Structures are given as structure tokens and as C-alpha cells.
PDB file of C-alpha atoms in Angstrom:
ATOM      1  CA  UNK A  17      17.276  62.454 -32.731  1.00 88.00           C
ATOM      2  CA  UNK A  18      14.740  59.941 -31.601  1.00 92.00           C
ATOM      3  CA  UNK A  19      13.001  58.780 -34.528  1.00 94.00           C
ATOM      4  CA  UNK A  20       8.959  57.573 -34.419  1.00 97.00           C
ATOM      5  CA  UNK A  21       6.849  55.597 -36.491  1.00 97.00           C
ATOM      6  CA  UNK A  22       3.698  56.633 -36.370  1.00 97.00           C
ATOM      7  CA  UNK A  23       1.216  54.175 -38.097  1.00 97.00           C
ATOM      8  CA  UNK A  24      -2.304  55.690 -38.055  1.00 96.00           C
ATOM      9  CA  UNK A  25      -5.111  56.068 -40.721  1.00 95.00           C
ATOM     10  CA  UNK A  26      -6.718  58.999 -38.932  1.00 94.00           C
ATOM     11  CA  UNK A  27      -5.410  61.917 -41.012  1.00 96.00           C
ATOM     12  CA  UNK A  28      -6.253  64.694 -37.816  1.00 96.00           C
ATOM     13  CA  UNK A  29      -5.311  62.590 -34.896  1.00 95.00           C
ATOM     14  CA  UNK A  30      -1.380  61.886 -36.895  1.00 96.00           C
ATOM     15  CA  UNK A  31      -1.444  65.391 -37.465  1.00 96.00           C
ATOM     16  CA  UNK A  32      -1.717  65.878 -33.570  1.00 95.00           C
ATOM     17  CA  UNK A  33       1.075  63.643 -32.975  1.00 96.00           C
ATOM     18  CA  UNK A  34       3.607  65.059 -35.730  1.00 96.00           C
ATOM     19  CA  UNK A  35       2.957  68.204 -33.900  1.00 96.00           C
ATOM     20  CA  UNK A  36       3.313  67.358 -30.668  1.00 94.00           C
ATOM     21  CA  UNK A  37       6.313  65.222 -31.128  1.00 96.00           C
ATOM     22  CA  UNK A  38       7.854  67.294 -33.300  1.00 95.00           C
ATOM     23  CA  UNK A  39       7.511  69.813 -30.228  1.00 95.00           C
ATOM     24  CA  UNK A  40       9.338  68.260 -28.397  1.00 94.00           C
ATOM     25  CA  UNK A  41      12.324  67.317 -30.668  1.00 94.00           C
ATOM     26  CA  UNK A  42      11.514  63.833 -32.005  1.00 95.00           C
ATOM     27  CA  UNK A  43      11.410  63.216 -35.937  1.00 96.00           C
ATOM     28  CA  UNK A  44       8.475  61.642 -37.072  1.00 97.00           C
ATOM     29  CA  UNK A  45       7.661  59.271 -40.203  1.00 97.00           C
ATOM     30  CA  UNK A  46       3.661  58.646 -40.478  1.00 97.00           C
ATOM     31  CA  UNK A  47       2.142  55.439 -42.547  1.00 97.00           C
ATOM     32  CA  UNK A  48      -1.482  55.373 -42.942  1.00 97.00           C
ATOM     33  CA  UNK A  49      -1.789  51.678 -43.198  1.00 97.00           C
ATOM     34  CA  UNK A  50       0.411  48.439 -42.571  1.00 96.00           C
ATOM     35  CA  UNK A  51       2.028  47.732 -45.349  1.00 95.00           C
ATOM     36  CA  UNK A  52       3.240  51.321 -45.670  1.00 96.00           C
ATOM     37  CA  UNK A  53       4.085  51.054 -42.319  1.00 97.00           C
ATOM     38  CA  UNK A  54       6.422  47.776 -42.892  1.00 95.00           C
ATOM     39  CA  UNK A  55       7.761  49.057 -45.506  1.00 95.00           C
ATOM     40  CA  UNK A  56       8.985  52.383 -43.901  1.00 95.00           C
ATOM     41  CA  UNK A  57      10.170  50.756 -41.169  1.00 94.00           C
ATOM     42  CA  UNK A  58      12.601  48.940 -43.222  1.00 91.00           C
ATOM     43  CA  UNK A  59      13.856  51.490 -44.519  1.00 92.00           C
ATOM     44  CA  UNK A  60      13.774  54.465 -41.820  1.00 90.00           C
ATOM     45  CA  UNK A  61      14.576  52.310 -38.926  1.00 90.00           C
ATOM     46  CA  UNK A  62      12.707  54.411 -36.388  1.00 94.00           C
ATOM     47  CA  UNK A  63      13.421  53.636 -32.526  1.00 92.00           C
ATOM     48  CA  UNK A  64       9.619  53.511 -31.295  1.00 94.00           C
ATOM     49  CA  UNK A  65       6.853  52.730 -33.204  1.00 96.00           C
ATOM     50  CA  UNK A  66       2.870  53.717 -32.242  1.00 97.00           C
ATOM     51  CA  UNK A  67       0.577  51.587 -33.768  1.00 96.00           C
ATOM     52  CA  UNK A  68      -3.041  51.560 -34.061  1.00 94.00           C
ATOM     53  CA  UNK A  69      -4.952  48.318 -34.321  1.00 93.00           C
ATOM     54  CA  UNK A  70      -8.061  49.247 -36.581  1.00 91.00           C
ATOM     55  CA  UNK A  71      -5.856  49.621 -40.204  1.00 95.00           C
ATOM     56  CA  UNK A  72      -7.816  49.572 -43.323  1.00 95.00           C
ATOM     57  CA  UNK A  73      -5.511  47.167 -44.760  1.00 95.00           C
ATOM     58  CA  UNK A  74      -4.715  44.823 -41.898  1.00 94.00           C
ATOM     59  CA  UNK A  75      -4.737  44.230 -38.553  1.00 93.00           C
ATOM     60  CA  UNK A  76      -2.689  45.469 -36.205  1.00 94.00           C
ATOM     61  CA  UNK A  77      -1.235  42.644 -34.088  1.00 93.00           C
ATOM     62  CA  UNK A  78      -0.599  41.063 -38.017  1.00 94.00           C
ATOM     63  CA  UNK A  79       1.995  44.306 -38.437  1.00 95.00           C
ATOM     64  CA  UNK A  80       3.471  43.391 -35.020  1.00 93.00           C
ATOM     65  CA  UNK A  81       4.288  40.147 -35.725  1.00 90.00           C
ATOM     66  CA  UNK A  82       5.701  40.956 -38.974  1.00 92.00           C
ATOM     67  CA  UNK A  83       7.844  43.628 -37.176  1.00 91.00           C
ATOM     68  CA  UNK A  84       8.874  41.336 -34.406  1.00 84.00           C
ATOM     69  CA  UNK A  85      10.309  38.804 -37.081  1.00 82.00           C
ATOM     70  CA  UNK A  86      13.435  40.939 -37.249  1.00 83.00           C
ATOM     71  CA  UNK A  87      13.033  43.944 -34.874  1.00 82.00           C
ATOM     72  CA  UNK A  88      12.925  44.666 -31.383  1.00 79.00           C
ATOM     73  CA  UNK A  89      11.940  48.410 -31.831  1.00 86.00           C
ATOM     74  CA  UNK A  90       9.224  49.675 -29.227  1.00 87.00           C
ATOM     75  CA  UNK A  91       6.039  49.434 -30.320  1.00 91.00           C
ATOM     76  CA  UNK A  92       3.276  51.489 -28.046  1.00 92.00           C
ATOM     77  CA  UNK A  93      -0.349  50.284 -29.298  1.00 93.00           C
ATOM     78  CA  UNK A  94      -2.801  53.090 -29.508  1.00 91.00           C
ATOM     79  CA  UNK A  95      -6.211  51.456 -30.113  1.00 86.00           C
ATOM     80  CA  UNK A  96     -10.017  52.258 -29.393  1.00 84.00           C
ATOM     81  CA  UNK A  97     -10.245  48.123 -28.421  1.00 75.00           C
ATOM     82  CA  UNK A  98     -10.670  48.399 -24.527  1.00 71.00           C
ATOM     83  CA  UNK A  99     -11.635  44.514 -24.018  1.00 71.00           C
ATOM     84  CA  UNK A 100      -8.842  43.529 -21.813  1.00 71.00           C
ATOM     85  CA  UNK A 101      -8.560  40.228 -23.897  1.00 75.00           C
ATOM     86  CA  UNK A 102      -7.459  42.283 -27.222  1.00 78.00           C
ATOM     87  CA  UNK A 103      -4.564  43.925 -25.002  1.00 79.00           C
ATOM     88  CA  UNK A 104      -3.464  40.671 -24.447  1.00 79.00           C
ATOM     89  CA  UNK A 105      -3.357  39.615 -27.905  1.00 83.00           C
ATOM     90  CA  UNK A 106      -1.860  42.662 -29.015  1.00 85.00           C
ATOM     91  CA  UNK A 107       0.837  42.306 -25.842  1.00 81.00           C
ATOM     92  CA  UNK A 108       1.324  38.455 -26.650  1.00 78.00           C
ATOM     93  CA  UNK A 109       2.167  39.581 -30.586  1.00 83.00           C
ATOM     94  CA  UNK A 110       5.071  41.803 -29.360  1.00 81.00           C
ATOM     95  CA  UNK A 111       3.813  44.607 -28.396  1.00 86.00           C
ATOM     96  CA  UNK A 112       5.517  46.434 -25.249  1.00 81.00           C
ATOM     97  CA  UNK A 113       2.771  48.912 -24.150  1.00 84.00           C
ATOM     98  CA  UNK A 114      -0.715  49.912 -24.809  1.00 87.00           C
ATOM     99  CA  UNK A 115      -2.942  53.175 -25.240  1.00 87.00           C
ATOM    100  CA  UNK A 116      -6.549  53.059 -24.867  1.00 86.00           C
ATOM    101  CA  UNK A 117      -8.121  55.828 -27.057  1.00 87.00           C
ATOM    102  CA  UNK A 118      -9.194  58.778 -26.085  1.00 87.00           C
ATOM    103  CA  UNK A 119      -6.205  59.651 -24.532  1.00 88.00           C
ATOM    104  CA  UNK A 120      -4.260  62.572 -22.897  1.00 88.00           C
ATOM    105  CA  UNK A 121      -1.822  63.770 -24.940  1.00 92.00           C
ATOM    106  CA  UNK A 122       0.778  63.909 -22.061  1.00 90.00           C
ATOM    107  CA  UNK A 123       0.283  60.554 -20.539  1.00 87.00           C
ATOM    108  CA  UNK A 124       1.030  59.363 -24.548  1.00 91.00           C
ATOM    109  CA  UNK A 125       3.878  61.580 -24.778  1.00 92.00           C
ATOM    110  CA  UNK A 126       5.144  60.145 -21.335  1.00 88.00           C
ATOM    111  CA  UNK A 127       4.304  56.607 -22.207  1.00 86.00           C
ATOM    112  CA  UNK A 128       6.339  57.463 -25.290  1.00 90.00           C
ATOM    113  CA  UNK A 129       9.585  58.911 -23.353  1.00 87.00           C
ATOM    114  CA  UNK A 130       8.993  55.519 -21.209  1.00 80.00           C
ATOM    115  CA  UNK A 131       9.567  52.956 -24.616  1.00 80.00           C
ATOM    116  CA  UNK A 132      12.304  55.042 -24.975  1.00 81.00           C
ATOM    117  CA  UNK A 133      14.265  54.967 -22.362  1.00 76.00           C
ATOM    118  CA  UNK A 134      13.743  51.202 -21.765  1.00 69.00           C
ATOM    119  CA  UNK A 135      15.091  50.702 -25.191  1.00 68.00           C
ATOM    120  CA  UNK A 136      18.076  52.745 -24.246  1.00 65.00           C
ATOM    121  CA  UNK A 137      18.437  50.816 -20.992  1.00 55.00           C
ATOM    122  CA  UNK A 138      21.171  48.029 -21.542  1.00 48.00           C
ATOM    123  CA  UNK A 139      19.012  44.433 -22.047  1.00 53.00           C
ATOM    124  CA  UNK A 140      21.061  41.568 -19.970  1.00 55.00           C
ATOM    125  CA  UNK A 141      23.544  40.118 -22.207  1.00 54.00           C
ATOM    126  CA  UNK A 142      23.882  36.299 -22.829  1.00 55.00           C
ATOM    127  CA  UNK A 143      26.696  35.798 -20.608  1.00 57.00           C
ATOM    128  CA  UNK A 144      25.193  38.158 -17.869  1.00 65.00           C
ATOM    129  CA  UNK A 145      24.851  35.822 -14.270  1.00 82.00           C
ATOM    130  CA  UNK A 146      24.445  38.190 -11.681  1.00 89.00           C
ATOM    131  CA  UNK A 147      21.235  40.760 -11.406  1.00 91.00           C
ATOM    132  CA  UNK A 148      22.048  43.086  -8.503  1.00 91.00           C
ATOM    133  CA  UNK A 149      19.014  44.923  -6.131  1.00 93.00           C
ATOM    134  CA  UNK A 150      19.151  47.149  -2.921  1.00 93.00           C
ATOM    135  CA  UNK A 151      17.227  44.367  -1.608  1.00 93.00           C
ATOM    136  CA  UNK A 152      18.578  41.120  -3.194  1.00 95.00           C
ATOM    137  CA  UNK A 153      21.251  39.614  -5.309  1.00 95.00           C
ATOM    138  CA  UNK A 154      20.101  36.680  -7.996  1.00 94.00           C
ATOM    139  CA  UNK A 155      22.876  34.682  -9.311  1.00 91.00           C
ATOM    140  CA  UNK A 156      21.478  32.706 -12.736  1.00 88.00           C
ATOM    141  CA  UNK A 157      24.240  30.583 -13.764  1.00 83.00           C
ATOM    142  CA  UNK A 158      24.140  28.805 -10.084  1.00 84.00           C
ATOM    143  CA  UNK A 159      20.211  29.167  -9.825  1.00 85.00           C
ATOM    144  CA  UNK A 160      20.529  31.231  -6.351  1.00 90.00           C
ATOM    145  CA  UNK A 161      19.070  34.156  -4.539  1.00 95.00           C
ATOM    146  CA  UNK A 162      20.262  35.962  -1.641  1.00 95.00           C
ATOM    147  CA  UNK A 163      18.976  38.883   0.906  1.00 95.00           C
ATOM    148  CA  UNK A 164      20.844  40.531   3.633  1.00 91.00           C
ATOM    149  CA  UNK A 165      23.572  38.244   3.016  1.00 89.00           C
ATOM    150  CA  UNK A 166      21.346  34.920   3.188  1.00 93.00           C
ATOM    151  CA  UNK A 167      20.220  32.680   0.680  1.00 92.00           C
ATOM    152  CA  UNK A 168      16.860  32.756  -0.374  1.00 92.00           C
ATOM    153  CA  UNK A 169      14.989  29.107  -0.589  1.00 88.00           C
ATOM    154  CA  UNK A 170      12.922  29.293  -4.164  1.00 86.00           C
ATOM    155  CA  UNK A 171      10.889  26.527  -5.284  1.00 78.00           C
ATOM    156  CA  UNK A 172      11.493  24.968  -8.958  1.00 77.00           C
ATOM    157  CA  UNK A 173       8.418  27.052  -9.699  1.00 80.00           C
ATOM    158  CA  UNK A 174       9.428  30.016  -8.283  1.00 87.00           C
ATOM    159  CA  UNK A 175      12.729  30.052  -9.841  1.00 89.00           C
ATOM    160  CA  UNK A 176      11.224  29.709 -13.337  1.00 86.00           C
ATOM    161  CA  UNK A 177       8.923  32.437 -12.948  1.00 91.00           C
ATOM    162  CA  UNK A 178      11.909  34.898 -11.208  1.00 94.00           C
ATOM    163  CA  UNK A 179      14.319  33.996 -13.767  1.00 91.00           C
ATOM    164  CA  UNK A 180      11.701  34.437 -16.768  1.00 90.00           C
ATOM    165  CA  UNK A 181      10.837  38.266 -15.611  1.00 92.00           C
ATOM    166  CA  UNK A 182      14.618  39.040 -14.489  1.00 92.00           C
ATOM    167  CA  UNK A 183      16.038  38.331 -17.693  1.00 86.00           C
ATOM    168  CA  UNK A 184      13.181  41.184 -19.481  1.00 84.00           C
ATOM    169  CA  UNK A 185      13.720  43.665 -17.257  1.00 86.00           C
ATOM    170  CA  UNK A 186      11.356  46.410 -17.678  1.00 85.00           C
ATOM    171  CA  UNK A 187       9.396  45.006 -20.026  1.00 85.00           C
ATOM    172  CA  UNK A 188       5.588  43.656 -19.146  1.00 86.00           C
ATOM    173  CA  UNK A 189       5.264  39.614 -19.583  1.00 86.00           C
ATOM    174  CA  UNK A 190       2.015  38.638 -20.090  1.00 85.00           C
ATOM    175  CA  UNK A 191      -0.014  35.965 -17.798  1.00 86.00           C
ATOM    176  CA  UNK A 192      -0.406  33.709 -20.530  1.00 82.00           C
ATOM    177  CA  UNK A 193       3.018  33.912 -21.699  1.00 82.00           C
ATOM    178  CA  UNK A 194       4.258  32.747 -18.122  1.00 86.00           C
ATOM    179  CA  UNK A 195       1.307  30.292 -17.965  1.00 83.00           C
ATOM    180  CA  UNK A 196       2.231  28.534 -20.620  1.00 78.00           C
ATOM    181  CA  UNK A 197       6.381  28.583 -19.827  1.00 79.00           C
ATOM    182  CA  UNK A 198       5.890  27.652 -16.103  1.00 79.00           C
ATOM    183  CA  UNK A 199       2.583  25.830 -16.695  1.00 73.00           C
ATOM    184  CA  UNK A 200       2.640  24.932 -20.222  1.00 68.00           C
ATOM    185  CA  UNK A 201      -1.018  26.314 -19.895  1.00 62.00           C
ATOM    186  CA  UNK A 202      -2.468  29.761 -21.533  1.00 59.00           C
ATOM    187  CA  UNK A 203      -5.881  28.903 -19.606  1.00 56.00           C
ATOM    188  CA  UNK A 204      -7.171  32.197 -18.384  1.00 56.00           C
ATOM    189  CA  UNK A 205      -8.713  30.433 -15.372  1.00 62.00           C
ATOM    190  CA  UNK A 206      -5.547  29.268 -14.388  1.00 71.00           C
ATOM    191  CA  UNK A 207      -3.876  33.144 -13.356  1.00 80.00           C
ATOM    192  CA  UNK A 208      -4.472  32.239  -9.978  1.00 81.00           C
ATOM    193  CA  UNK A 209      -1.261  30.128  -9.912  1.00 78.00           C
ATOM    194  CA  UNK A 210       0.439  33.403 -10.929  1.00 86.00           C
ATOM    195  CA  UNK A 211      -1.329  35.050  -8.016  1.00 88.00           C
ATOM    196  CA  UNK A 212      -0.088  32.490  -5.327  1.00 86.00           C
ATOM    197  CA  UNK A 213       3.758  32.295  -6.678  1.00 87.00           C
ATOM    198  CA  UNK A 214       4.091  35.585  -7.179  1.00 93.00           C
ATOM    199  CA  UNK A 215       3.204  36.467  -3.616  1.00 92.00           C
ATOM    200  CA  UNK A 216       5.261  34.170  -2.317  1.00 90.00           C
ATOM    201  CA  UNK A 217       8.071  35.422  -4.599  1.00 95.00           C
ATOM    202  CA  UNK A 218       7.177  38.953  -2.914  1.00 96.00           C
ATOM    203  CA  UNK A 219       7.472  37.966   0.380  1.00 93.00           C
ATOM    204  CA  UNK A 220      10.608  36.218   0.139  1.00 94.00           C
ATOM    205  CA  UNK A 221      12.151  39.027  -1.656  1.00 96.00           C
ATOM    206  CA  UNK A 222      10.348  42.465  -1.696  1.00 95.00           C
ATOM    207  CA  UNK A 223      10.949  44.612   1.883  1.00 94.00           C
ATOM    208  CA  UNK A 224       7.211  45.458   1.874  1.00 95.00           C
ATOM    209  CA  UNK A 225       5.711  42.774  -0.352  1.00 94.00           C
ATOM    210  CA  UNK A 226       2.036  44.394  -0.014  1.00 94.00           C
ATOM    211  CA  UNK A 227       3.890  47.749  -1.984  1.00 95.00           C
ATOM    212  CA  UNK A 228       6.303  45.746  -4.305  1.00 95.00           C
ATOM    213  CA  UNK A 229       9.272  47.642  -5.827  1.00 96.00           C
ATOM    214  CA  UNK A 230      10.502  45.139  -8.066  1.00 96.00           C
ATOM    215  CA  UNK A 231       8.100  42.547  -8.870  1.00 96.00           C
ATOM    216  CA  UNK A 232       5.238  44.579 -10.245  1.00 94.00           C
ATOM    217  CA  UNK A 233       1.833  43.841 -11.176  1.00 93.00           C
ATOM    218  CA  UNK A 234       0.038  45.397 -14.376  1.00 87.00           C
ATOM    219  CA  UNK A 235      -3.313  43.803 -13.519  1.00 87.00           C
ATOM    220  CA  UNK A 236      -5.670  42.094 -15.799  1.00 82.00           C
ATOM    221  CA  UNK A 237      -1.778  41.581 -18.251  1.00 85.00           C
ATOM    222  CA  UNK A 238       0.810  40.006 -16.358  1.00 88.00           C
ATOM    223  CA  UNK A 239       4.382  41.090 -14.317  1.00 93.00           C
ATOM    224  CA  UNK A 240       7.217  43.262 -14.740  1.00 92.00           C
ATOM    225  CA  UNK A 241      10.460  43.137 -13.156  1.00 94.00           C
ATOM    226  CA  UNK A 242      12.031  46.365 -12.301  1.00 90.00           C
ATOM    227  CA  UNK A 243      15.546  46.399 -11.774  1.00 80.00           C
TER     228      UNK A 243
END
């Protein structure tokens, strides 16, 4: 059984969720501020956690942080924060997806069976070289892409930023995060960098690079690589 974490101080709206996941066959622990939370999810060891931001004890992206220090459990943010900047922070703490509230309870419960199955999906291993599409073939011990049999000329630049979302796949990488690896910038002004290499990653790789199937965009956030 899928066990969730759900960390909430909003006695109705947890009582919604333990219903509805318990509906559909998850088992559910509930913590009604962060240091509840932590310590729960010591002890429980649930396989997605949902988070909201606004705790009366601390702050969200502080629990985050302190999960990520020895976890790499899911953890979907449900917050009433909207500013696209405070997804960002939240995202750049560890987060791997995020809610706005009010929300449908189906798009949460499919955003939920989403965390889980990327958490099921095997991550690349250390020794892993070869990342195999229906469109291309990227080999990263020897640094090289081909397509239809051809290798595919990268630039320094472009490699970095390919081999940096490859090596996640599934999982969203924030603009500043790749700013500052590629970059060593986290200067929002500067995404149009992103913008120009990752078209020209698109068009060297993706079959119709205006409709991308593997290097995706989640816009105002960053890239995801879908294998």
C-alpha cells in the first residue's frame, strides 16, 4: 500500500484528503504542523508527501529542506501562494510538484498517482551511459548524441544543459537551477539563454520541435526531460 504524508493544519480540508485517498486504497498519516510532520516521516516512511506552505509552526520550504537532507520521497506542495516566484522557491528547496489552492480534487489525486509513479520509475544509476529514445540515442560516458543513425553536433552548452535534464528524468529542473549550473547565474533576466539553447536542443533532436515530446517546458519553472 502506497503510503501518504499529508502535512496540513486545515482540520476539514485533511479530512477531505484522508477520505478521498483512503478511497482509493492509499494509507494516510496526517501532521498538522512541521515538526510533527518531520517527525512522522521518520518514523512512517511514507512514499509521497503533500505539503502545505502556510504551517503555524514553520515554513514550508524550511520542512522540505529538512526532508531533502536524507530523503528523496515525493513531495507535492499544496499552497494558496500563487506568485510564480514562491513556486520557485518551494521547487528550488526540493520540492517535485506544486498545487495551487483551490483545487480539483481529481487533478490532486492525479497529480498524486503522477509522484508516484515517477518514484516507482527506475532513476539512472551511476554507472548508467546510454539513455535510449524513439528519436535519439545519448551516450554520456563519450559525451555523444545520435539520430537516425547520425551523430548529433551539440555545443559545450548544449551538452551541459541535455546531460543535466537526462540524468532527472521526469522530474521538473528549475530555470535557476540550470542558470546557475550552465551559467553559474540564478538572474531571472537571464532565462532567455534557456529559451535560445533549448530550442536549438529541440530542433536538433525533437521530430517536431514546435510540439516537443521529450524536452518539455513547464513555463514560468524550468524543463523536464521525458524519457
Amino acid at each position: 500500500m502506497t503510503r501518504v504524508l499529508v502535512v496540513e493544519d486545515d482540520p476539514q480540508l485533511v479530512r477531505a484528503l484522508v477520505i478521498n485517498m483512503q478511497a482509493r486504497k492509499y494509507g494516510v498519516d496526517a501532521a498538522p504542523d512541521g515538526a510533527t510532520a518531520l517527525r512522522i516521516a521518520a518514523a512512517r516512511q511514507p512514499d509521497v508527501v503533500m505539503l502545505d506552505l502556510g504551517l503555524p509552526d514553520m515554513d514550508g520550504v524550511d520542512v522540505i529542506k529538512a526532508l531533502r537532507g536524507w530523503t528523496r520521497v515525493p513531495i507535492l506542495v499544496l499552497s494558496a501562494r500563487q506568485a510564480s516566484d514562491e513556486k520557485v522557491v518551494a521547487l528550488d528547496a526540493g520540492a517535485d510538484d506544486y498545487v495551487t489552492k483551490p483545487f480539483s480534487m481529481d487533478e490532486l489525486m492525479a497529480r498524486l498517482r503522477a509522484a508516484v509513479r515517477r518514484s516507482e520509475d527506475t532513476p539512472l544509476a551511476p554507472e548508467t551511459t546510454l539513455v535510449e529514445t524513439d528519436e535519439f540515442t545519448i551516450d554520456l560516458r563519450a559525451k555523444k548524441v545520435a539520430r537516425g543513425g547520425r551523430d548529433v553536433r551539440l555545443t559545450p552548452t548544449e551538452w551541459h544543459l541535455l546531460e543535466i535534464l537526462v540524468t532527472s528524468p521526469g522530474r521538473l529542473v528549475t530555470q535557476k537551477y540550470l542558470l546557475q549550473e550552465v551559467w553559474g547565474v540564478s538572474q531571472s533576466s537571464k532565462t532567455n539563454y534557456l529559451r535560445v539553447y533549448m530550442a536549438q536542443l529541440r530542433r536538433k533532436l525533437e521530430a517536431d520541435p514546435s510540439h516537443p515530446r521529450y524536452l518539455i517546458t513547464e513555463p514560468g519553472m524550468g524543463y523536464r526531460f521525458e524519457g
